[in-house]
Amino acid sequence: MADPVTFFLLLKTAFAIWATVTLLRITFKLIVNWFRERKALKQQDKNNIAFTIKTEMDKGNYVVCQGIFNTESEVILDGQKLQSKEMDQELINAHQSQPLVIYQ
């Protein structure tokens, strides 16, 4: 797997070209439910990881990218880019110390 900085830049670049889903509020529950719907994809390969990246604010909105990434092939298998003026405290806390969070 690429080093964490390269990994982060690779993911951020990939999401720059994706369409953005605008929501009233981005919540930790929404993020986890999306991953649950893709549980089979994540479990297909031990190299598949679930992640979120909180990027810089865009016009006063939070931007969160989430997806399933294969660390061996360095390919995003599925993902989405979310934008909202609000984000719940649980998700804010998850990203407090770093923009990239890996989910088990």
Tab-separated table of C-alpha atoms in Angstrom:
chain	number	residue	atom	x	y	z
A	1	MET	CA	0.000	0.000	0.000
A	2	ALA	CA	1.137	3.533	-0.708
A	3	ASP	CA	2.307	5.702	2.170
A	4	PRO	CA	-0.516	7.630	3.931
A	5	VAL	CA	0.215	10.961	2.218
A	6	THR	CA	0.239	9.417	-1.271
A	7	PHE	CA	-2.906	7.449	-0.412
A	8	PHE	CA	-4.693	10.602	0.761
A	9	LEU	CA	-3.700	12.574	-2.354
A	10	LEU	CA	-4.734	9.721	-4.656
A	11	LEU	CA	-8.178	9.524	-3.063
A	12	LYS	CA	-8.658	13.291	-2.957
A	13	THR	CA	-7.774	13.578	-6.642
A	14	ALA	CA	-10.181	10.796	-7.604
A	15	PHE	CA	-13.066	12.446	-5.782
A	16	ALA	CA	-12.378	15.830	-7.383
A	17	ILE	CA	-13.976	14.604	-10.610
A	18	TRP	CA	-17.029	12.907	-9.037
A	19	ALA	CA	-20.457	14.473	-8.808
A	20	THR	CA	-21.385	15.839	-5.391
A	21	VAL	CA	-24.472	14.821	-3.407
A	22	THR	CA	-25.789	17.819	-1.460
A	23	LEU	CA	-27.523	16.992	1.830
A	24	LEU	CA	-29.177	18.892	4.637
A	25	ARG	CA	-26.785	17.283	7.124
A	26	ILE	CA	-23.965	14.746	6.907
A	27	THR	CA	-24.196	12.305	9.793
A	28	PHE	CA	-22.048	9.480	11.086
A	29	LYS	CA	-25.112	7.205	10.826
A	30	LEU	CA	-25.513	8.086	7.136
A	31	ILE	CA	-21.848	7.218	6.529
A	32	VAL	CA	-22.073	3.902	8.409
A	33	ASN	CA	-25.318	2.911	6.649
A	34	TRP	CA	-23.703	3.502	3.244
A	35	PHE	CA	-20.855	1.184	4.264
A	36	ARG	CA	-23.299	-1.443	5.549
A	37	GLU	CA	-25.027	-1.454	2.153
A	38	ARG	CA	-21.635	-2.263	0.616
A	39	LYS	CA	-20.542	-4.842	3.191
A	40	ALA	CA	-20.253	-7.606	0.570
A	41	LEU	CA	-17.971	-5.434	-1.579
A	42	LYS	CA	-15.703	-4.635	1.356
A	43	GLN	CA	-15.514	-8.286	2.383
A	44	GLN	CA	-14.738	-9.576	-1.144
A	45	ASP	CA	-11.043	-8.909	-0.650
A	46	LYS	CA	-8.939	-8.464	2.495
A	47	ASN	CA	-7.289	-5.499	0.754
A	48	ASN	CA	-10.574	-3.565	0.526
A	49	ILE	CA	-10.888	-0.812	3.107
A	50	ALA	CA	-13.708	1.584	3.960
A	51	PHE	CA	-12.692	5.224	4.389
A	52	THR	CA	-13.892	8.806	4.653
A	53	ILE	CA	-11.969	11.963	3.892
A	54	LYS	CA	-13.115	15.329	5.171
A	55	THR	CA	-11.753	17.886	2.753
A	56	GLU	CA	-11.530	21.624	3.131
A	57	MET	CA	-14.711	23.643	3.279
A	58	ASP	CA	-16.227	24.610	-0.058
A	59	LYS	CA	-18.302	27.814	-0.018
A	60	GLY	CA	-19.139	27.304	3.658
A	61	ASN	CA	-20.038	23.630	3.209
A	62	TYR	CA	-18.480	20.509	4.686
A	63	VAL	CA	-17.255	18.096	2.020
A	64	VAL	CA	-16.860	14.415	2.914
A	65	CYS	CA	-15.733	11.746	0.465
A	66	GLN	CA	-16.330	8.120	1.337
A	67	GLY	CA	-15.599	4.904	-0.411
A	68	ILE	CA	-14.235	1.402	-0.624
A	69	PHE	CA	-10.586	1.320	-1.731
A	70	ASN	CA	-8.444	-1.674	-2.686
A	71	THR	CA	-4.986	-1.117	-1.228
A	72	GLU	CA	-3.320	-3.638	-3.560
A	73	SER	CA	-4.672	-2.370	-6.880
A	74	GLU	CA	-4.998	1.228	-5.573
A	75	VAL	CA	-8.467	1.492	-7.116
A	76	ILE	CA	-11.589	3.034	-5.594
A	77	LEU	CA	-14.263	0.358	-6.042
A	78	ASP	CA	-17.203	2.531	-5.002
A	79	GLY	CA	-17.576	5.965	-3.498
A	80	GLN	CA	-19.498	9.176	-3.145
A	81	LYS	CA	-18.813	12.819	-2.410
A	82	LEU	CA	-21.141	14.527	0.075
A	83	GLN	CA	-21.594	18.229	0.749
A	84	SER	CA	-23.621	19.996	3.428
A	85	LYS	CA	-23.668	23.091	5.589
A	86	GLU	CA	-24.021	20.822	8.641
A	87	MET	CA	-22.198	17.767	9.950
A	88	ASP	CA	-23.044	15.935	13.172
A	89	GLN	CA	-20.680	16.004	16.141
A	90	GLU	CA	-19.864	12.280	15.950
A	91	LEU	CA	-18.489	12.677	12.429
A	92	ILE	CA	-16.687	15.899	13.362
A	93	ASN	CA	-15.048	14.032	16.251
A	94	ALA	CA	-14.025	11.129	13.986
A	95	HIS	CA	-12.152	13.572	11.729
A	96	GLN	CA	-10.872	15.884	14.452
A	97	SER	CA	-7.271	14.685	14.439
A	98	GLN	CA	-6.933	13.755	10.755
A	99	PRO	CA	-8.814	14.196	7.473
A	100	LEU	CA	-8.639	10.488	6.578
A	101	VAL	CA	-10.511	7.882	8.677
A	102	ILE	CA	-10.407	4.128	8.028
A	103	TYR	CA	-13.442	2.095	9.160
A	104	GLN	CA	-13.244	-1.540	10.308
